[in-house]
mmCIF file of C-alpha atoms in Angstrom:
data_model
loop_
_atom_site.group_PDB
_atom_site.id
_atom_site.type_symbol
_atom_site.label_atom_id
_atom_site.label_comp_id
_atom_site.label_asym_id
_atom_site.label_seq_id
_atom_site.Cartn_x
_atom_site.Cartn_y
_atom_site.Cartn_z
ATOM 1 C CA LYS A 1 -17.151 -19.970 -23.188
ATOM 2 C CA LYS A 2 -18.867 -18.046 -20.369
ATOM 3 C CA SER A 3 -15.665 -18.093 -18.261
ATOM 4 C CA ASP A 4 -13.658 -16.769 -21.221
ATOM 5 C CA ASP A 5 -16.124 -13.864 -21.479
ATOM 6 C CA THR A 6 -15.844 -13.195 -17.784
ATOM 7 C CA GLU A 7 -12.075 -13.178 -17.971
ATOM 8 C CA THR A 8 -12.229 -10.731 -20.887
ATOM 9 C CA LYS A 9 -14.606 -8.417 -18.974
ATOM 10 C CA PHE A 10 -12.317 -8.587 -15.939
ATOM 11 C CA LYS A 11 -9.196 -7.684 -18.020
ATOM 12 C CA LEU A 12 -11.119 -4.945 -19.687
ATOM 13 C CA ALA A 13 -12.157 -3.556 -16.271
ATOM 14 C CA GLN A 14 -8.578 -3.604 -15.117
ATOM 15 C CA THR A 15 -7.474 -1.721 -18.241
ATOM 16 C CA LEU A 16 -10.282 0.791 -17.883
ATOM 17 C CA ARG A 17 -9.332 1.401 -14.191
ATOM 18 C CA ARG A 18 -5.657 1.959 -15.198
ATOM 19 C CA MET A 19 -6.842 4.457 -17.804
ATOM 20 C CA LYS A 20 -8.923 6.199 -15.089
ATOM 21 C CA ALA A 21 -12.144 5.444 -16.987
ATOM 22 C CA TYR A 22 -13.763 4.675 -13.592
ATOM 23 C CA ASP A 23 -17.388 4.583 -14.604
ATOM 24 C CA GLU A 24 -16.718 2.107 -17.384
ATOM 25 C CA ALA A 25 -14.395 0.057 -15.121
ATOM 26 C CA ALA A 26 -17.124 -0.227 -12.483
ATOM 27 C CA ALA A 27 -19.719 -1.303 -15.073
ATOM 28 C CA GLU A 28 -17.402 -4.098 -16.298
ATOM 29 C CA LEU A 29 -16.733 -5.173 -12.695
ATOM 30 C CA ASP A 30 -20.503 -5.334 -12.061
ATOM 31 C CA LEU A 31 -20.788 -7.639 -15.056
ATOM 32 C CA VAL A 32 -17.962 -9.849 -13.774
ATOM 33 C CA GLU A 33 -19.554 -10.050 -10.385
ATOM 34 C CA LYS A 34 -22.986 -10.922 -11.868
ATOM 35 C CA ALA A 35 -21.414 -13.752 -13.814
ATOM 36 C CA ASP A 36 -19.166 -15.049 -10.962
ATOM 37 C CA LYS A 37 -19.210 -13.354 -7.608
ATOM 38 C CA ASP A 38 -16.144 -15.404 -6.600
ATOM 39 C CA PHE A 39 -14.137 -14.583 -9.685
ATOM 40 C CA PRO A 40 -10.380 -14.685 -8.748
ATOM 41 C CA GLY A 41 -9.025 -11.200 -8.217
ATOM 42 C CA LEU A 42 -12.402 -9.506 -8.236
ATOM 43 C CA ALA A 43 -12.288 -8.293 -4.576
ATOM 44 C CA LEU A 44 -8.720 -6.905 -5.064
ATOM 45 C CA GLU A 45 -9.656 -5.171 -8.307
ATOM 46 C CA ARG A 46 -12.675 -3.670 -6.682
ATOM 47 C CA GLY A 47 -10.476 -2.518 -3.798
ATOM 48 C CA LEU A 48 -8.102 -0.885 -6.256
ATOM 49 C CA TYR A 49 -10.998 0.819 -7.961
ATOM 50 C CA TYR A 50 -12.358 2.146 -4.643
ATOM 51 C CA GLN A 51 -8.877 3.280 -3.513
ATOM 52 C CA GLU A 52 -8.265 5.237 -6.724
ATOM 53 C CA THR A 53 -11.660 6.825 -6.523
ATOM 54 C CA GLY A 54 -11.052 8.031 -2.992
ATOM 55 C CA GLN A 55 -13.385 5.517 -1.291
ATOM 56 C CA SER A 56 -10.832 4.167 1.282
ATOM 57 C CA GLN A 57 -13.308 2.495 3.583
ATOM 58 C CA LYS A 58 -14.943 0.512 0.679
ATOM 59 C CA ALA A 59 -11.422 -0.349 -0.568
ATOM 60 C CA LEU A 60 -10.501 -1.738 2.861
ATOM 61 C CA GLU A 61 -13.645 -3.943 2.880
ATOM 62 C CA MET A 62 -12.723 -5.352 -0.520
ATOM 63 C CA TYR A 63 -9.071 -5.910 0.499
ATOM 64 C CA ASP A 64 -10.279 -7.700 3.620
ATOM 65 C CA GLN A 65 -12.376 -10.043 1.408
ATOM 66 C CA ALA A 66 -9.310 -10.635 -0.777
ATOM 67 C CA LEU A 67 -7.057 -11.287 2.233
ATOM 68 C CA LYS A 68 -9.396 -14.100 3.383
ATOM 69 C CA LYS A 69 -8.601 -15.904 0.187
ATOM 70 C CA ALA A 70 -4.892 -15.133 0.208
ATOM 71 C CA PRO A 71 -3.777 -14.543 3.834
ATOM 72 C CA ASP A 72 -0.076 -14.614 2.969
ATOM 73 C CA ASP A 73 -0.175 -12.134 0.176
ATOM 74 C CA VAL A 74 2.353 -9.482 1.178
ATOM 75 C CA ASP A 75 1.452 -7.125 -1.641
ATOM 76 C CA LEU A 76 -2.184 -7.146 -0.551
ATOM 77 C CA LYS A 77 -1.122 -6.473 3.076
ATOM 78 C CA LEU A 78 0.774 -3.469 1.725
ATOM 79 C CA ARG A 79 -2.399 -2.305 -0.025
ATOM 80 C CA ILE A 80 -4.307 -2.644 3.236
ATOM 81 C CA GLY A 81 -1.632 -0.782 5.255
ATOM 82 C CA SER A 82 -1.277 1.990 2.763
ATOM 83 C CA THR A 83 -5.047 2.490 2.451
ATOM 84 C CA GLN A 84 -5.437 2.502 6.242
ATOM 85 C CA VAL A 85 -2.804 5.340 6.424
ATOM 86 C CA ILE A 86 -4.661 7.303 3.710
ATOM 87 C CA ALA A 87 -7.886 6.738 5.676
ATOM 88 C CA GLY A 88 -6.164 8.086 8.805
ATOM 89 C CA GLN A 89 -6.110 4.808 10.556
ATOM 90 C CA ALA A 90 -2.432 5.006 11.566
ATOM 91 C CA LYS A 91 -2.609 2.698 14.605
ATOM 92 C CA GLN A 92 -4.236 -0.134 12.498
ATOM 93 C CA ALA A 93 -1.731 0.363 9.728
ATOM 94 C CA GLU A 94 1.456 0.203 11.750
ATOM 95 C CA PRO A 95 1.422 -3.541 12.611
ATOM 96 C CA ILE A 96 0.517 -4.720 9.119
ATOM 97 C CA LEU A 97 3.167 -2.484 7.544
ATOM 98 C CA LYS A 98 5.724 -3.827 9.968
ATOM 99 C CA GLU A 99 4.688 -7.333 8.972
ATOM 100 C CA VAL A 100 5.209 -6.370 5.305
ATOM 101 C CA LEU A 101 8.699 -5.037 6.053
ATOM 102 C CA LYS A 102 9.643 -8.328 7.725
ATOM 103 C CA GLU A 103 8.971 -10.001 4.368
ATOM 104 C CA LYS A 104 10.188 -7.091 2.182
ATOM 105 C CA PRO A 105 12.611 -4.999 4.223
ATOM 106 C CA ASN A 106 13.611 -2.807 1.285
ATOM 107 C CA SER A 107 10.142 -1.942 0.189
ATOM 108 C CA ALA A 108 10.135 1.790 -0.379
ATOM 109 C CA GLU A 109 6.364 1.870 -0.415
ATOM 110 C CA ALA A 110 6.006 0.037 2.958
ATOM 111 C CA ASN A 111 8.708 2.204 4.547
ATOM 112 C CA HIS A 112 6.968 5.329 3.231
ATOM 113 C CA TYR A 113 3.594 4.408 4.581
ATOM 114 C CA LEU A 114 4.975 3.144 7.898
ATOM 115 C CA GLY A 115 6.718 6.522 8.309
ATOM 116 C CA ARG A 116 3.427 8.346 7.549
ATOM 117 C CA ALA A 117 1.529 6.052 9.991
ATOM 118 C CA MET A 118 4.070 6.741 12.745
ATOM 119 C CA LEU A 119 3.872 10.525 12.137
ATOM 120 C CA LEU A 120 0.054 10.311 12.216
ATOM 121 C CA ALA A 121 0.257 8.378 15.386
ATOM 122 C CA GLY A 122 2.438 11.065 16.948
ATOM 123 C CA CYS A 123 5.739 9.210 17.075
ATOM 124 C CA ARG A 124 8.307 11.799 18.357
ATOM 125 C CA ILE A 125 11.436 11.806 20.403
ATOM 126 C CA LYS A 126 12.418 14.475 22.870
ATOM 127 C CA ASN A 127 14.223 17.365 21.331
ATOM 128 C CA ARG A 128 17.196 16.919 23.648
ATOM 129 C CA HIS A 129 19.722 16.738 20.762
ATOM 130 C CA GLY A 130 18.313 19.530 18.671
ATOM 131 C CA VAL A 131 16.593 17.147 16.317
ATOM 132 C CA PRO A 132 13.559 18.941 14.898
ATOM 133 C CA GLY A 133 10.130 17.381 14.578
ATOM 134 C CA PRO A 134 8.989 13.786 14.497
ATOM 135 C CA VAL A 135 11.817 11.234 14.135
ATOM 136 C CA ASP A 136 11.812 7.580 14.670
ATOM 137 C CA GLU A 137 14.604 6.674 17.231
ATOM 138 C CA GLN A 138 15.591 3.810 14.994
ATOM 139 C CA LEU A 139 16.437 6.249 12.201
ATOM 140 C CA LEU A 140 19.051 7.868 14.367
ATOM 141 C CA ALA A 141 20.807 4.557 15.250
ATOM 142 C CA GLY A 142 20.090 2.470 12.122
ATOM 143 C CA ALA A 143 20.396 2.430 8.391
ATOM 144 C CA VAL A 144 18.821 5.274 6.445
ATOM 145 C CA ARG A 145 17.074 4.783 3.158
ATOM 146 C CA LEU A 146 15.982 7.327 0.629
ATOM 147 C CA THR A 147 12.758 6.630 -1.144
ATOM 148 C CA HIS A 148 12.302 7.647 -4.730
ATOM 149 C CA ARG A 149 10.913 6.333 -8.063
ATOM 150 C CA ARG A 150 13.078 4.770 -10.756
ATOM 151 C CA ARG A 151 13.166 6.772 -13.938
ATOM 152 C CA ASP A 152 12.743 3.790 -16.272
ATOM 153 C CA THR A 153 9.879 1.977 -14.470
ATOM 154 C CA LEU A 154 8.570 4.558 -12.044
ATOM 155 C CA ALA A 155 8.597 1.719 -9.441
ATOM 156 C CA PRO A 156 9.319 2.867 -5.849
ATOM 157 C CA VAL A 157 12.720 1.903 -4.605
ATOM 158 C CA ALA A 158 14.644 2.375 -1.366
ATOM 159 C CA VAL A 159 18.232 3.477 -1.903
ATOM 160 C CA PRO A 160 20.439 2.738 1.151
ATOM 161 C CA LEU A 161 22.407 5.642 2.401
ATOM 162 C CA ALA A 162 25.335 5.436 4.798
ATOM 163 C CA GLU A 163 24.789 3.354 7.923
ATOM 164 C CA PRO A 164 23.693 5.468 10.657
ATOM 165 C CA ALA A 165 23.998 8.596 8.477
ATOM 166 C CA VAL A 166 21.628 10.694 10.507
ATOM 167 C CA GLY A 167 23.261 9.798 13.839
ATOM 168 C CA VAL A 168 26.719 10.533 12.516
ATOM 169 C CA ALA A 169 25.622 13.843 10.958
ATOM 170 C CA LEU A 170 23.981 15.033 14.175
ATOM 171 C CA GLY A 171 26.628 13.564 16.437
ATOM 172 C CA VAL A 172 24.124 11.815 18.650
ATOM 173 C CA LEU A 173 25.033 8.167 18.365
ATOM 174 C CA GLY A 174 26.648 7.916 21.759
ATOM 175 C CA ALA A 175 23.824 9.825 23.421
ATOM 176 C CA ILE A 176 21.059 7.449 22.519
#
């Protein structure tokens, strides 16, 4: 009976967080932790709570705890990488986001945050071809994907555009 009550409180905390009722969600998470500090999903849920309330460093601590219990969880690794980017930790985020993309190469969210991490880390190419600003050299020679959200589910998706579209448009394929 006690575990059913804890499960109910945990689900209530998730629902309250999704509704942005953060004070109430935190109170329910505290009750869950008091009942069972090792409750499955508690560290991840606390991480999501901290991330949504702008406490990136605390979120990363919770995600690290969760990753110890689920070291192969690609979605959790994506949470860690995206939070590191938000926290300005671009160099730490880059390897974990690349790892995520090995498992999920079409992940719009991972591609987005990896791009942001590379920009924050100062990834640039020389402007020898008139290409303005920071550009990943692989973008010029590889496939290009457009990131957007689906209308029906609002889930992020990566829509493939023409193979090396940027390179063809700029006429620099042979120059790289």
